[in-house]
Structure formats: structure tokens, C-alpha cells
Coordinates of C-alpha atoms in Angstrom, one line a residue:
M1 CA -3.9 0.0 -20.6
N2 CA -4.2 -2.7 -17.8
V3 CA -1.1 -2.0 -15.8
P4 CA -0.6 -3.6 -12.4
V5 CA -0.5 -1.2 -9.5
L6 CA 0.4 -1.8 -5.9
M7 CA -1.2 0.6 -3.3
V8 CA 0.2 0.2 0.2
A9 CA -1.5 2.1 3.1
G10 CA -1.1 2.0 6.8
Q11 CA -4.4 1.4 8.7
L12 CA -3.4 3.9 11.5
D13 CA -2.3 6.6 9.1
G14 CA -3.1 9.7 11.1
M15 CA -2.2 12.2 8.3
I16 CA -4.3 11.0 5.4
G17 CA -5.9 7.7 6.4
T18 CA -6.5 4.9 4.0
A19 CA -9.1 6.8 1.8
P20 CA -6.6 8.1 -0.8
A21 CA -5.1 4.7 -1.4
R22 CA -8.5 3.1 -1.6
L23 CA -9.7 5.8 -4.1
A24 CA -6.5 5.4 -6.2
A25 CA -6.8 1.7 -6.2
A26 CA -10.5 1.9 -7.3
L27 CA -9.3 3.9 -10.4
H28 CA -7.1 1.1 -11.7
P29 CA -8.7 -2.3 -12.7
A30 CA -5.5 -4.1 -12.1
A31 CA -4.8 -2.6 -8.6
R32 CA -3.8 -4.5 -5.6
L33 CA -4.5 -2.7 -2.3
E34 CA -2.7 -3.7 0.9
V35 CA -3.7 -2.0 4.1
L36 CA -1.2 -2.9 6.8
E37 CA -2.8 -3.3 10.3
G38 CA -1.2 -1.4 13.1
V39 CA 0.9 0.8 10.8
G40 CA 0.9 4.5 10.3
H41 CA 1.8 6.9 7.5
R42 CA 5.3 5.4 6.8
P43 CA 5.0 1.6 6.4
W44 CA 8.5 1.4 4.8
V45 CA 9.9 2.7 8.0
E46 CA 7.6 1.2 10.5
T47 CA 7.5 -2.3 9.1
P48 CA 10.3 -2.5 6.5
A49 CA 10.4 -6.3 6.2
E50 CA 6.6 -6.4 5.5
F51 CA 6.8 -3.5 3.1
A52 CA 9.8 -5.1 1.2
R53 CA 8.0 -8.4 1.1
L54 CA 4.9 -6.8 -0.5
V55 CA 6.9 -4.8 -3.1
G56 CA 9.1 -7.8 -3.8
E57 CA 6.1 -10.0 -4.5
F58 CA 4.5 -7.4 -6.6
L59 CA 7.6 -6.8 -8.7
G60 CA 8.5 -10.6 -8.9

């Protein structure tokens, strides 16, 4: 099944880094990986407008 997947990670994530998002995206042929520069572990809190834009574009 080729289902679209959006992975969002913060470049400065000090808890888990970007590796888990990169690995998960690599497992899905239709994945889109977005690494937000200057953002940590909670991009929806740190850059809510950018996060909402990415999710909105993905769902649209």
C-alpha cells in the first residue's frame, strides 16, 4: 500500500534528534520528510504557524 506519510522533525531536537524521523520516512515509499531548522523537539509549539502550514499542505 502506497499511503502518503508526513514526518516532521526539529533540527535541534535534543531528545531524539532527527534520526527516528529519517528512519521512519525511509520505510515509506511515499513519505515526505520535513526537518525544521532552528526547531527542537516540539515543532507544533515552537513554530505553530509553520507546522500548521506543513500539515495543511499535506492534508490538502
